[in-house]
Structure formats: structure tokens, C-alpha cells
């Protein structure tokens, strides 16, 4: 795993965590516009960042969420628990 | 919207670029101010959080919450 | 349906073998107040919740707990992967090695296997949400004990993140408890 891949994974983690926090907040405050705007903006950025990552480093999700060249890239290591950097 | 959030157009090969430090904002509506005037005996209540300042995505991940008013660091 | 994403919720920076700490961390992997108990508890209780908010909240927090379970599993994996059987025996993990080798099996810090007896689902949303709030507090306490047991900055860092999540989840369950109680009083639910 190279330095750039690590950096991109870290950036995805940052945005995804913001999205998780806003999800839980919205679950108990479903009628509030400001957190909803932030959620939607975060989701959009996260989506394009993940697409950029997957183009170079392979799918973050299988189950039909992104396509794969041959050979099937989903099973490429390292898996999340094996990352050593 | 949290500042300093990452965009896909960011220049990845240069991760050492200087970053603006983030100061934790002071919430203008501390959660402790909200309470239940009609609270019933023998029931538990938690003050409802109000949406205010949030940490940047980077600081949120590092601290474990997006919300300054929920951040309770453990001193060990 | 669940979708697995090939990324940890929080990075695990653990580089050394530390069998004693791995053993303590089993409390959060397969103990009564573990992330596994939390995930199974919330994902079980959600079916009998009376409001859509509560169903959503238990689904989302339950799912996040599984991501925390993966973080704990990753920490234990990294702490024991390079250990020899002799090292495991010296740290009183010989019995564990006999039964599980270097696998990451859901048992507690004393080797007792995980059981559904650690969780409850009563069908009463007020009762279940109280259990959930208590569970978040028990897990927070367990994380504080674990933080006191290590000097490794990488382990401490991930444990601090997980501990803070317990605080946030407690808040969200509390907000939903208020709402469920209000609705019960207004007789909207039963």
C-alpha cells in the first residue's frame, strides 16, 4: 500500500465519520435543515472521493456498487485489518 | 459546513502542505440549558442537543465526535 | 441487507506484539459489554421499536457497533499475529491457542465464550432504551479501564476514539427515550 492510497483512505475515513455523526444526529432531529444540508454536502464529497479512490485502488464495496476489471479486484489485499502503515 | 473538509481535487502527492489550525468553537446553546419543565417523576430525561458549530472532518475523526459539546476527553 | 465496506471506521496503528493487552481487549471483542454485544443487542431490539426514529437509530448505531467490533478485532489480530505458541503459553493464552490457534474468537478477557445471555430484548421500548444507555456507560467504563492498562500510543488512540463514541451514542439513545416516553404519554403508541 503506497503513501497516496493511505492518504486517500484517511480522507475517506474523515468524511465518512462526519457522515456517520450527522446520520445519528438526524435520526433524532429529522426536521432540521442545517444538519441536513451538511449531511448532503458531505455525502456528495464522499461519493466523488470514493469514486476517485476506486478508479486507482479497486472497489471499496462489492455487491454491484462498482464495476471491476479482470481479474476481480474486490479480493485484492491488504484487507482493512492487514494494513500496516 | 465543517471547514477544511477534503475534496477529491486535493493534491494527494503533497500531504505535507501546511494546515490552518482549528480552534474548537464555543457552542452558543450549551446542551445543559435545555430541560424538561413538564418532566414526570420516575422517568429519565436527557437534554436534547441543539445543532451548532461542528469540528472539521479531520478533527472530528481524531476526537471521536463531530460535536464540541459532546466531546468528553478522558485524562489518561 | 448489509454492505461491507473495505475500510476501517478508524485507523489502527498497532505495530508491536503485546499478548497481555490482546487478552484484555477481548473484553470488548467477546465480553458482556463488548462491541459484539452492543451490535447484536441494537440490531435485535429494533424490530419491536414503536417509532421510525427508534428503528432508524438502532439500525444505525447497531451497524456502527459492528464497525467498532472490527476495529477491536483488528487490534487483537495485530497484537497476536507474530506471537509464538511459547509466548502465548507464557501469557496464559495456552488454552486459547489450543482451541483457537491464532484465530480471533469472540470470548472475553478470561476466555469465556460470547453468549446471547449478555443481551436482552424485552419488547418494551422504554426498558430496552434504558438497557442501551446502560450498555453505553458500561462500555465507556471498560474503555477507561483498558486505557489505564496500556502505554502504547496507537492502542490508546483507538481506544479513546471508541470511548468517545459511547458518549455520543448515550446522547442519541437518551434523546430517543425522551421522545418514546412523550409518545407513550400522549397515547400515540399503545
Coordinates of C-alpha atoms in Angstrom, one line a residue, chain A residues 9-10 12-13 16-17 20-21 23-25 27-30 50 59-63 65 73-85, chain C residues 1-13 15 53 56-57 60-61 64 70 73-74 77-78 81 161 165 168-169 172-173 175-176 179:
Chain A
X9 CA -8.2 6.2 2.8
X10 CA -7.6 8.6 5.7
X12 CA -12.4 8.9 3.2
X13 CA -12.4 8.0 6.9
X16 CA -17.4 9.1 6.3
X17 CA -17.1 9.8 10.0
X20 CA -22.0 8.9 10.4
X21 CA -22.2 11.6 13.1
X23 CA -26.8 10.4 10.3
X24 CA -27.2 9.7 14.1
X25 CA -28.0 13.4 14.8
X27 CA -32.2 10.2 13.4
X28 CA -33.2 12.1 16.5
X29 CA -33.6 15.5 14.8
X30 CA -35.2 14.7 11.5
X50 CA -14.7 7.2 -3.2
X59 CA -13.6 -1.4 -5.1
X60 CA -14.4 -0.4 -1.5
X61 CA -17.7 -2.3 -1.8
X62 CA -18.7 -5.3 -3.9
X63 CA -22.4 -6.4 -4.3
X65 CA -21.8 -1.0 -6.2
X73 CA -10.3 -6.6 -7.8
X74 CA -12.5 -6.9 -4.8
X75 CA -10.4 -9.6 -3.2
X76 CA -7.1 -7.8 -3.6
X77 CA -5.2 -7.2 -0.3
X78 CA -4.5 -5.8 2.0
X79 CA -7.8 -6.2 3.8
X80 CA -8.6 -3.5 6.4
X81 CA -7.1 -5.5 9.4
X82 CA -3.9 -6.1 7.5
X83 CA -2.9 -2.5 6.7
X84 CA 0.4 -1.9 8.5
X85 CA 1.2 1.8 7.8
Chain C
X1 CA -29.2 -6.3 3.6
X2 CA -25.8 -5.2 4.8
X3 CA -23.0 -3.9 2.7
X4 CA -19.4 -4.3 3.8
X5 CA -17.0 -1.5 3.1
X6 CA -13.3 -2.4 2.8
X7 CA -12.1 0.3 5.2
X8 CA -12.0 0.7 9.0
X9 CA -14.1 3.4 10.6
X10 CA -10.9 4.5 12.5
X11 CA -7.3 3.6 11.7
X12 CA -5.5 1.1 13.9
X13 CA -1.8 2.0 14.4
X15 CA 2.9 -2.4 15.4
X53 CA -36.9 7.2 14.6
X56 CA -33.5 4.0 12.4
X57 CA -31.4 4.9 15.3
X60 CA -27.5 2.9 12.5
X61 CA -25.9 2.6 15.9
X64 CA -21.6 1.3 13.7
X70 CA -13.9 -4.9 13.5
X73 CA -10.7 -7.5 16.1
X74 CA -8.0 -5.7 14.1
X77 CA -5.1 -9.5 15.3
X78 CA -2.2 -7.2 15.1
X81 CA -0.2 -12.3 14.8
X161 CA -12.0 7.2 19.8
X165 CA -18.4 7.0 20.6
X168 CA -22.3 10.2 21.6
X169 CA -24.5 7.0 21.4
X172 CA -28.7 9.8 21.0
X173 CA -30.4 6.9 22.9
X175 CA -32.9 11.8 23.0
X176 CA -35.0 8.9 21.6
X179 CA -39.4 11.0 22.5

